Short mmCIF file of C-alpha atoms and ligand atoms in Angstrom, two decimals:
data_model
loop_
_atom_site.label_atom_id
_atom_site.label_comp_id
_atom_site.label_asym_id
_atom_site.label_seq_id
_atom_site.Cartn_x
_atom_site.Cartn_y
_atom_site.Cartn_z
CA MET A 143 18.35 -0.79 -2.76
CA ASN A 144 16.95 2.36 -1.29
CA ASP A 145 16.87 4.28 1.93
CA ILE A 146 13.36 5.42 2.69
CA LEU A 147 13.57 8.84 4.30
CA PRO A 148 11.09 10.30 6.80
CA ASP A 149 9.18 12.44 4.28
CA GLU A 150 8.36 9.41 2.16
CA ALA A 151 8.10 7.00 5.09
CA ALA A 152 4.95 8.80 6.24
CA LEU A 153 3.22 7.54 3.10
CA TRP A 154 4.70 4.08 3.68
CA MET A 155 3.23 3.99 7.18
CA PHE A 156 -0.15 5.05 5.80
CA VAL A 157 -0.04 2.17 3.29
CA GLU A 158 1.19 -0.31 5.90
CA GLN A 159 -1.34 0.57 8.57
CA THR A 160 -4.24 0.66 6.13
CA THR A 161 -3.24 -2.70 4.64
CA ARG A 162 -2.73 -4.42 7.98
CA GLN A 163 -6.12 -3.26 9.18
CA LEU A 164 -7.88 -4.31 6.00
CA LEU A 165 -6.29 -7.77 5.80
CA THR A 166 -7.03 -8.38 9.45
CA SER A 167 -10.66 -7.39 8.93
CA TYR A 168 -10.95 -10.02 6.14
CA GLY A 169 -9.66 -12.68 8.56
CA TYR A 170 -5.99 -12.87 7.56
CA GLY A 171 -3.51 -13.59 10.35
CA ASN A 172 0.01 -12.22 10.24
CA ILE A 173 3.00 -14.52 9.60
CA ARG A 174 6.67 -13.52 9.55
CA MET A 175 9.19 -15.62 7.71
CA PRO A 176 12.97 -15.26 7.50
CA VAL A 177 14.43 -13.30 4.57
CA VAL A 178 16.74 -16.20 3.64
CA GLU A 179 15.68 -19.68 2.68
CA GLU A 180 17.42 -22.70 1.21
CA THR A 181 17.97 -22.05 -2.49
CA ARG A 182 16.26 -25.25 -3.56
CA LEU A 183 12.95 -24.04 -2.07
CA PHE A 184 12.78 -21.35 -4.76
CA ASN A 185 14.07 -23.62 -7.53
CA ARG A 186 11.33 -26.11 -6.74
CA SER A 187 8.47 -23.67 -6.34
CA ILE A 188 9.09 -20.69 -8.65
CA GLY A 189 10.51 -23.00 -11.34
CA GLU A 190 13.99 -23.68 -12.75
CA VAL A 191 13.35 -21.99 -16.10
CA THR A 192 11.91 -18.71 -14.90
CA ASP A 193 13.63 -15.32 -15.07
CA ILE A 194 13.77 -15.13 -11.29
CA VAL A 195 15.53 -18.45 -10.74
CA GLU A 196 17.74 -18.22 -13.83
CA LYS A 197 18.96 -14.66 -13.45
CA GLU A 198 17.64 -12.73 -10.49
CA MET A 199 18.33 -14.49 -7.22
CA TYR A 200 20.87 -13.38 -4.64
CA THR A 201 22.34 -16.78 -3.85
CA PHE A 202 25.36 -17.57 -1.67
CA ASN A 203 26.92 -20.40 0.26
CA ASP A 204 26.97 -19.98 4.02
CA ARG A 205 29.99 -21.01 6.10
CA ASN A 206 28.69 -24.54 6.17
CA GLY A 207 28.58 -24.73 2.38
CA ASP A 208 24.76 -24.68 2.26
CA SER A 209 23.26 -22.71 -0.61
CA LEU A 210 20.97 -19.95 0.67
CA THR A 211 18.99 -17.30 -1.20
CA LEU A 212 17.60 -13.91 -0.21
CA ARG A 213 13.89 -14.40 -0.81
CA PRO A 214 12.77 -13.03 -4.21
CA GLU A 215 9.10 -13.42 -3.15
CA GLY A 216 7.06 -14.63 -0.19
CA THR A 217 4.78 -17.43 -1.38
CA ALA A 218 7.40 -20.19 -1.28
CA GLY A 219 8.58 -19.30 2.24
CA CYS A 220 5.02 -18.94 3.48
CA VAL A 221 4.04 -22.40 2.22
CA ARG A 222 7.26 -23.83 3.63
CA ALA A 223 6.43 -22.35 7.06
CA VAL A 224 2.83 -23.60 6.90
CA LEU A 225 4.06 -27.14 6.24
CA GLU A 226 6.89 -27.02 8.75
CA HIS A 227 4.50 -25.95 11.53
CA ASN A 228 1.53 -27.98 10.32
CA LEU A 229 -0.69 -24.90 10.30
CA LEU A 230 -3.40 -26.56 8.23
CA TYR A 231 -4.10 -29.28 10.83
CA ASP A 232 -7.43 -27.69 11.76
CA GLY A 233 -8.60 -26.45 8.39
CA PRO A 234 -7.93 -23.67 5.90
CA LYS A 235 -5.80 -20.68 6.81
CA LYS A 236 -5.59 -17.09 5.61
CA LEU A 237 -2.18 -15.53 6.15
CA PHE A 238 -0.44 -12.29 5.29
CA TYR A 239 3.15 -11.10 5.43
CA GLU A 240 5.11 -7.99 4.60
CA GLY A 241 8.75 -7.17 4.16
CA PRO A 242 11.72 -6.86 1.84
CA MET A 243 12.24 -9.10 -1.20
CA PHE A 244 15.37 -9.22 -3.36
CA ARG A 245 15.75 -9.59 -7.12
CA TYR A 246 18.82 -8.84 -9.17
CA GLU A 247 16.92 -6.92 -11.85
CA ARG A 248 18.00 -3.91 -13.90
CA PRO A 249 16.94 -1.02 -11.66
CA GLN A 250 14.63 1.66 -13.04
CA LYS A 251 11.66 3.67 -11.83
CA GLY A 252 9.44 1.26 -9.89
CA ARG A 253 11.93 -1.61 -10.15
CA TYR A 254 14.54 -2.13 -7.47
CA ARG A 255 16.82 -4.87 -6.19
CA GLN A 256 15.48 -4.67 -2.67
CA PHE A 257 11.77 -3.92 -2.74
CA HIS A 258 8.90 -4.52 -0.36
CA GLN A 259 5.76 -6.55 -0.67
CA PHE A 260 2.60 -7.18 1.22
CA GLY A 261 1.44 -10.68 0.40
CA ALA A 262 -1.65 -12.69 1.29
CA GLU A 263 -2.05 -16.44 0.96
CA ALA A 264 -5.26 -18.39 1.50
CA LEU A 265 -4.58 -22.11 1.86
CA GLY A 266 -7.14 -24.89 1.78
CA PHE A 267 -9.85 -23.08 -0.24
CA ALA A 268 -10.87 -24.76 -3.50
CA GLY A 269 -13.74 -22.64 -4.84
CA PRO A 270 -13.49 -19.37 -6.77
CA GLU A 271 -15.01 -17.40 -3.85
CA ILE A 272 -11.60 -16.91 -2.29
CA ASP A 273 -10.06 -15.75 -5.61
CA ALA A 274 -12.92 -13.25 -5.91
CA GLU A 275 -12.66 -12.15 -2.29
CA GLN A 276 -8.93 -11.44 -2.60
CA ILE A 277 -9.49 -9.40 -5.74
CA VAL A 278 -12.39 -7.48 -4.19
CA MET A 279 -10.28 -6.88 -1.08
CA LEU A 280 -7.55 -5.27 -3.19
CA GLY A 281 -10.16 -3.11 -4.89
CA ARG A 282 -11.24 -1.92 -1.46
CA LEU A 283 -7.63 -1.23 -0.49
CA TRP A 284 -7.10 1.01 -3.52
CA ARG A 285 -10.27 2.93 -2.63
CA GLN A 286 -9.18 3.30 0.99
CA LEU A 287 -5.83 4.64 -0.15
CA GLY A 288 -7.44 7.08 -2.60
CA LEU A 289 -6.33 5.40 -5.86
CA THR A 290 -8.64 5.39 -8.83
CA GLU A 291 -6.77 4.60 -12.00
CA VAL A 292 -5.86 0.96 -11.53
CA GLU A 293 -7.15 -1.64 -13.96
CA LEU A 294 -7.90 -5.22 -13.01
CA GLN A 295 -6.87 -7.88 -15.52
CA ILE A 296 -7.74 -11.53 -15.06
CA ASN A 297 -7.13 -14.73 -16.93
CA SER A 298 -7.26 -18.47 -16.45
CA ILE A 299 -4.15 -20.43 -17.36
CA GLY A 300 -5.95 -23.71 -16.74
CA ASP A 301 -4.46 -26.81 -15.20
CA SER A 302 -1.16 -28.35 -16.18
CA GLU A 303 -2.59 -30.70 -18.87
CA ALA A 304 -4.23 -27.77 -20.61
CA ARG A 305 -0.99 -25.84 -20.59
CA ALA A 306 0.95 -28.82 -21.96
CA GLN A 307 -1.58 -29.27 -24.78
CA HIS A 308 -1.53 -25.56 -25.58
CA ARG A 309 2.28 -25.54 -25.62
CA ALA A 310 2.37 -28.48 -28.00
CA ALA A 311 -0.14 -26.73 -30.26
CA LEU A 312 1.99 -23.58 -30.22
CA VAL A 313 5.10 -25.48 -31.23
CA ARG A 314 3.20 -27.09 -34.11
CA TYR A 315 1.81 -23.70 -35.17
CA PHE A 316 5.18 -21.92 -35.10
CA GLU A 317 6.87 -24.87 -36.82
CA SER A 318 4.41 -24.57 -39.68
CA HIS A 319 5.22 -20.82 -39.99
CA GLN A 320 9.01 -21.08 -39.62
CA ASP A 321 9.58 -18.58 -42.46
CA GLN A 322 7.73 -15.84 -40.52
CA LEU A 323 9.58 -16.28 -37.23
CA ASP A 324 12.14 -13.71 -36.12
CA GLU A 325 15.44 -14.76 -34.61
CA ASP A 326 14.19 -14.75 -30.99
CA ALA A 327 11.14 -16.80 -31.84
CA ARG A 328 13.21 -19.32 -33.76
CA ARG A 329 15.64 -19.67 -30.86
CA ARG A 330 12.80 -20.18 -28.38
CA LEU A 331 10.70 -22.43 -30.56
CA TYR A 332 11.25 -25.54 -28.44
CA THR A 333 12.49 -24.05 -25.15
CA ASN A 334 9.90 -21.36 -24.48
CA PRO A 335 7.33 -20.88 -27.26
CA LEU A 336 5.02 -19.05 -24.82
CA ARG A 337 7.46 -16.17 -24.62
CA THR A 338 6.96 -15.52 -28.33
CA LEU A 339 3.38 -14.55 -27.53
CA ASP A 340 4.83 -11.51 -25.72
CA SER A 341 6.90 -10.49 -28.77
CA LYS A 342 7.06 -6.74 -29.33
CA ASN A 343 8.22 -7.18 -32.95
CA PRO A 344 5.57 -5.52 -35.19
CA ALA A 345 6.37 -7.99 -37.98
CA MET A 346 5.31 -10.85 -35.70
CA GLN A 347 2.00 -9.40 -34.49
CA ALA A 348 -0.28 -10.98 -37.08
CA LEU A 349 1.29 -14.38 -36.50
CA VAL A 350 0.97 -14.02 -32.72
CA GLU A 351 -2.64 -12.85 -33.02
CA ASP A 352 -3.63 -16.04 -34.84
CA ALA A 353 -1.65 -18.39 -32.59
CA PRO A 354 -3.57 -21.06 -30.64
CA LYS A 355 -5.14 -19.59 -27.52
CA LEU A 356 -4.81 -21.18 -24.11
CA ALA A 357 -8.48 -20.38 -23.48
CA ASP A 358 -9.41 -22.99 -26.12
CA TYR A 359 -7.62 -25.72 -24.17
CA LEU A 360 -9.07 -25.15 -20.70
CA GLY A 361 -10.65 -28.24 -19.18
CA ASP A 362 -14.29 -28.17 -18.05
CA GLU A 363 -13.49 -27.64 -14.37
CA ALA A 364 -11.03 -24.83 -14.98
CA ARG A 365 -13.49 -23.19 -17.35
CA ALA A 366 -16.33 -23.43 -14.82
CA HIS A 367 -14.04 -22.03 -12.11
CA PHE A 368 -13.18 -19.04 -14.29
CA GLU A 369 -16.82 -18.42 -15.20
CA ARG A 370 -17.87 -18.52 -11.55
CA LEU A 371 -15.06 -16.11 -10.68
CA GLN A 372 -16.33 -13.68 -13.29
CA SER A 373 -19.90 -13.87 -12.08
CA LEU A 374 -18.72 -13.23 -8.49
CA LEU A 375 -16.76 -10.19 -9.65
CA ASN A 376 -19.78 -8.98 -11.62
CA ALA A 377 -21.97 -9.42 -8.54
CA ALA A 378 -19.47 -7.37 -6.54
CA GLY A 379 -19.69 -4.64 -9.18
CA LEU A 380 -15.97 -4.77 -9.93
CA ALA A 381 -14.79 -3.81 -13.43
CA TYR A 382 -12.18 -6.08 -15.02
CA ARG A 383 -10.70 -7.05 -18.34
CA VAL A 384 -10.05 -10.62 -19.38
CA ASN A 385 -6.52 -10.55 -20.78
CA PRO A 386 -5.84 -13.85 -22.54
CA ARG A 387 -2.12 -12.96 -22.69
CA LEU A 388 -1.74 -12.64 -18.91
CA VAL A 389 0.46 -15.54 -17.78
CA ARG A 390 2.76 -14.37 -14.90
CA GLY A 391 6.32 -15.51 -14.37
CA PHE A 392 6.07 -18.36 -11.85
CA ASP A 393 5.58 -22.06 -12.49
CA TYR A 394 3.37 -22.58 -9.45
CA TYR A 395 0.25 -20.91 -10.84
CA ASN A 396 -2.77 -22.66 -12.28
CA ARG A 397 -6.27 -21.50 -13.22
CA THR A 398 -6.87 -17.94 -11.98
CA VAL A 399 -4.16 -15.33 -12.49
CA PHE A 400 -4.71 -11.62 -12.02
CA GLU A 401 -2.89 -8.31 -12.00
CA TRP A 402 -3.76 -4.75 -11.07
CA VAL A 403 -2.14 -2.44 -13.58
CA THR A 404 -1.67 1.29 -14.00
CA THR A 405 -0.49 3.29 -16.98
CA LYS A 406 0.88 6.00 -14.67
CA LEU A 407 4.23 4.43 -13.80
CA GLY A 408 5.75 3.82 -17.21
CA ALA A 409 7.05 0.34 -17.88
CA GLN A 410 6.65 -0.93 -14.30
CA GLY A 411 2.89 -0.59 -14.19
CA THR A 412 1.96 -3.76 -12.32
CA ILE A 413 1.04 -2.87 -8.77
CA ALA A 414 -0.16 -6.25 -7.61
CA GLY A 415 -0.27 -9.76 -8.97
CA GLY A 416 -1.44 -13.14 -7.87
CA GLY A 417 -3.44 -16.22 -8.59
CA ARG A 418 -4.14 -19.79 -7.73
CA TYR A 419 -1.40 -22.34 -6.99
CA ASP A 420 -3.26 -25.55 -6.23
CA GLY A 421 -0.23 -27.81 -6.74
CA LEU A 422 2.39 -26.05 -4.63
CA VAL A 423 1.60 -27.43 -1.17
CA GLU A 424 1.87 -31.00 -2.45
CA GLN A 425 4.93 -30.17 -4.51
CA LEU A 426 6.67 -28.94 -1.35
CA GLY A 427 5.86 -32.15 0.50
CA GLY A 428 2.44 -31.54 2.05
CA LYS A 429 -0.93 -33.21 1.54
CA PRO A 430 -2.57 -31.64 -1.53
CA GLN A 431 -4.26 -28.35 -0.64
CA PRO A 432 -5.71 -25.78 -3.01
CA ALA A 433 -4.46 -22.22 -2.52
CA CYS A 434 -4.69 -18.70 -3.84
CA GLY A 435 -2.71 -15.55 -3.08
CA PHE A 436 -1.31 -12.26 -4.24
CA ALA A 437 1.32 -9.67 -3.43
CA PHE A 438 1.63 -5.97 -4.12
CA GLY A 439 4.77 -3.87 -4.30
CA THR A 440 4.86 -1.11 -1.72
CA GLU A 441 7.33 1.06 -3.68
CA ARG A 442 5.07 1.08 -6.72
CA LEU A 443 2.03 1.79 -4.61
CA VAL A 444 3.75 4.73 -2.91
CA LEU A 445 4.91 6.08 -6.31
CA LEU A 446 1.33 5.85 -7.54
CA LEU A 447 -0.04 7.56 -4.43
CA ARG A 448 2.36 10.40 -5.14
CA GLU A 449 1.11 10.57 -8.73
CA HIS A 450 -2.41 10.88 -7.31
CA ASP A 451 -1.13 13.53 -4.91
CA VAL A 452 -2.34 11.52 -1.92
CA LYS A 453 -0.93 12.82 1.36
CA ALA A 454 -0.47 10.67 4.44
CA PRO A 455 -2.88 11.74 7.12
CA SER A 456 -0.63 13.07 9.85
CA ARG A 457 -1.44 13.62 13.48
CA GLN A 458 -0.95 17.28 14.23
CA LEU A 459 0.96 18.22 17.34
CA ASP A 460 -1.34 19.74 19.96
CA VAL A 461 1.22 21.50 22.13
CA TYR A 462 4.88 22.48 22.15
CA ILE A 463 6.16 23.09 25.68
CA ILE A 464 8.86 25.65 26.33
CA HIS A 465 10.55 26.28 29.64
CA ALA A 466 13.41 28.12 31.38
CA GLY A 467 15.33 27.00 34.45
CA GLU A 468 15.93 23.63 36.07
CA SER A 469 12.76 23.38 38.12
CA ALA A 470 10.70 24.60 35.16
CA ALA A 471 12.21 21.86 32.97
CA ALA A 472 11.30 19.19 35.53
CA TYR A 473 7.76 20.60 35.89
CA ALA A 474 7.40 20.87 32.09
CA MET A 475 8.40 17.25 31.71
CA GLN A 476 5.94 16.10 34.37
CA SER A 477 3.17 18.14 32.75
CA ALA A 478 4.01 16.76 29.29
CA GLU A 479 3.59 13.20 30.55
CA ARG A 480 0.25 14.04 32.21
CA LEU A 481 -0.95 15.70 29.01
CA ARG A 482 0.01 12.57 27.07
CA ASP A 483 -1.91 10.46 29.61
CA ALA A 484 -4.94 12.52 28.58
CA GLY A 485 -4.30 11.83 24.89
CA VAL A 486 -2.73 15.19 24.03
CA ALA A 487 0.06 15.09 21.42
CA ALA A 488 2.74 17.02 23.27
CA GLN A 489 6.33 17.81 22.39
CA MET A 490 8.66 19.32 24.96
CA HIS A 491 11.55 21.52 23.99
CA CYS A 492 14.69 19.53 24.72
CA GLY A 493 17.89 21.45 25.31
CA VAL A 494 18.53 25.12 26.00
CA GLY A 495 17.43 28.28 24.22
CA SER A 496 16.00 31.71 24.98
CA PHE A 497 12.20 31.98 25.28
CA LYS A 498 12.22 33.75 21.94
CA ALA A 499 14.20 31.00 20.21
CA GLN A 500 12.01 28.32 21.81
CA MET A 501 8.87 30.16 20.73
CA LYS A 502 10.12 30.10 17.13
CA LYS A 503 10.52 26.34 17.41
CA ALA A 504 7.01 26.05 18.83
CA ASP A 505 5.68 27.96 15.86
CA ALA A 506 7.66 25.89 13.35
CA SER A 507 6.48 22.63 14.95
CA GLY A 508 2.96 23.19 13.68
CA ALA A 509 1.50 22.77 17.18
CA ARG A 510 -1.83 24.43 17.91
CA PHE A 511 -0.64 25.80 21.25
CA ALA A 512 2.55 26.69 23.04
CA ILE A 513 2.77 25.97 26.75
CA ILE A 514 5.13 28.20 28.63
CA VAL A 515 6.67 27.15 31.94
CA GLY A 516 8.74 29.56 34.03
CA ASP A 517 9.38 29.92 37.74
CA ASP A 518 6.00 31.67 38.26
CA GLU A 519 4.09 28.77 36.70
CA VAL A 520 6.03 26.27 38.82
CA ALA A 521 5.26 28.25 42.00
CA ALA A 522 1.52 28.42 41.15
CA ALA A 523 1.39 24.81 39.84
CA GLU A 524 -0.12 26.17 36.61
CA LEU A 525 0.75 26.41 32.93
CA SER A 526 0.60 29.32 30.51
CA LEU A 527 -1.23 28.37 27.33
CA LYS A 528 -0.81 30.43 24.17
CA PRO A 529 -2.80 29.72 20.98
CA LEU A 530 -0.55 29.69 17.92
CA ARG A 531 -3.04 29.14 15.10
CA GLU A 532 -6.15 30.93 16.30
CA PRO A 533 -6.82 34.29 17.90
CA GLY A 534 -6.77 34.47 21.70
CA GLU A 535 -4.66 35.68 24.58
CA GLN A 536 -2.13 33.74 26.57
CA GLN A 537 -3.81 32.34 29.72
CA ARG A 538 -2.57 30.88 33.01
CA LEU A 539 -4.50 27.66 33.66
CA SER A 540 -4.38 24.51 35.77
CA LEU A 541 -3.33 21.32 33.99
CA ASP A 542 -6.95 20.09 33.92
CA ALA A 543 -8.13 23.37 32.42
CA VAL A 544 -5.39 23.13 29.77
CA ILE A 545 -6.56 19.62 28.85
CA ALA A 546 -10.17 20.83 28.63
CA ARG A 547 -9.18 23.84 26.48
CA ILE A 548 -7.11 21.70 24.05
CA GLY A 549 -9.92 19.18 23.73
CA SER A 550 -12.54 21.86 23.05
P1 LIG B 191 5.11 -10.71 -8.43
O1 LIG B 191 4.17 -10.32 -9.52
O2 LIG B 191 6.45 -11.18 -8.81
O3 LIG B 191 4.34 -11.82 -7.56
O4 LIG B 191 5.30 -9.51 -7.42
C1 LIG B 191 4.20 -8.83 -6.87
C2 LIG B 191 4.43 -7.35 -6.93
O5 LIG B 191 5.68 -7.00 -6.36
C3 LIG B 191 4.52 -6.78 -8.36
O6 LIG B 191 3.24 -6.58 -8.90
C4 LIG B 191 5.24 -5.47 -8.12
O7 LIG B 191 4.34 -4.49 -7.65
C5 LIG B 191 6.19 -5.83 -6.99
N1 LIG B 191 7.54 -6.07 -7.50
C6 LIG B 191 8.02 -7.19 -8.08
N2 LIG B 191 9.32 -7.02 -8.43
C7 LIG B 191 9.67 -5.78 -8.06
C8 LIG B 191 10.87 -5.00 -8.14
N3 LIG B 191 12.00 -5.50 -8.65
N4 LIG B 191 10.86 -3.73 -7.67
C9 LIG B 191 9.72 -3.21 -7.14
N5 LIG B 191 8.57 -3.90 -7.03
C10 LIG B 191 8.54 -5.15 -7.48
C11 LIG B 191 4.86 -12.46 -6.49
O8 LIG B 191 5.88 -12.15 -5.93
C12 LIG B 191 3.98 -13.60 -6.00
N6 LIG B 191 4.65 -14.21 -4.83
C13 LIG B 191 2.60 -13.09 -5.65
C14 LIG B 191 1.72 -14.18 -5.11
C15 LIG B 191 1.44 -14.42 -3.83
N7 LIG B 191 1.11 -15.10 -5.82
C16 LIG B 191 0.46 -15.91 -5.03
N8 LIG B 191 0.66 -15.51 -3.78
#
């Protein structure tokens, strides 16, 4: 769990502001959920036999003996809130949230126990247009942030019958090749045969390559959905790779799953992930509603921006105001507020210090101008303006003339 210090936080604010603006422009409204939920919400939605629920949740009993969990992700809480407040009463909704998530994972570069996500959920949309729009929207976000080397991978994991049939076929296949299975694969044969498809054991690769493919079990509707999605992405001119091994670690997904991946961050290369979860609303007690969503990890995005040497655009200070004496301080403060009314980014020296020491601060602040206020300026109701980054003499001017000069 990290502190995010001001140097880095500038990049965070750039990501946050850009994302909020983009999501809003695609019609997503902001929703804010609590960071703790009842534990059973996550057990029911993410799935009892997933890594997150089995090993990674921060779960505790409150003083009342109720089991609560720090949210490991946002989809479950978002759907819970939508149902609790009946947000779908007047049709589909597009929502986004941001904030900390908690997973007890082994920390390493790009993987933390408290991390931050932006997530978007579109509820009530059945067709593949919304899947495509979310993916295209992320592509636009990367461009707006200045990222180039992120690869889009997509897959369809079909509906639950297809997955059950595929699983049964896998068990039959591995059973008939028992002699070639390594220890892990043998142990998982009946509990989690899908995991064997991710095996890194070179001796298993040929076996895994020839294993039954989920794609061959997709039903007609799921297949048509996936084909439409691909033609929409093609029409949008977005490059992607169909990765038949992409499955994602939550039980709520069906049909479309996707990830944006980079090779620049070592093992933690997935920047964003998402997909369809048409069964979750009903599973959590609502009327059936199709849905699709995604989340990206802000830490990973910021790391990647640093790799790309992207700098946060920063607003430069226009003026640094220095002053000597009590009446000068009061006049400087008044002037600073009037400058700010006119849109000038002004910083006033706070505290004491000789003119020389204050001038050094003005220089170090990066401001374009210093404004100097002494007794003479107070008496004349003027300000002395000194350019710090461009040639030019110090000038005594009225406040309006100062504003005009800074704006020029
Ligand atoms: P997820 O793939 O678990 O999906 O997380 C989304 C993103 O959060 C990841 O791609 C990664 O960038 C970031 N992330 C995950 N774990 C960590 C970690 N320990 N440290 C740093 N970053 C991390 C979800 O959470 C789904 N709720 C996404 C979704 C929304 N699907 C549908 N709607």
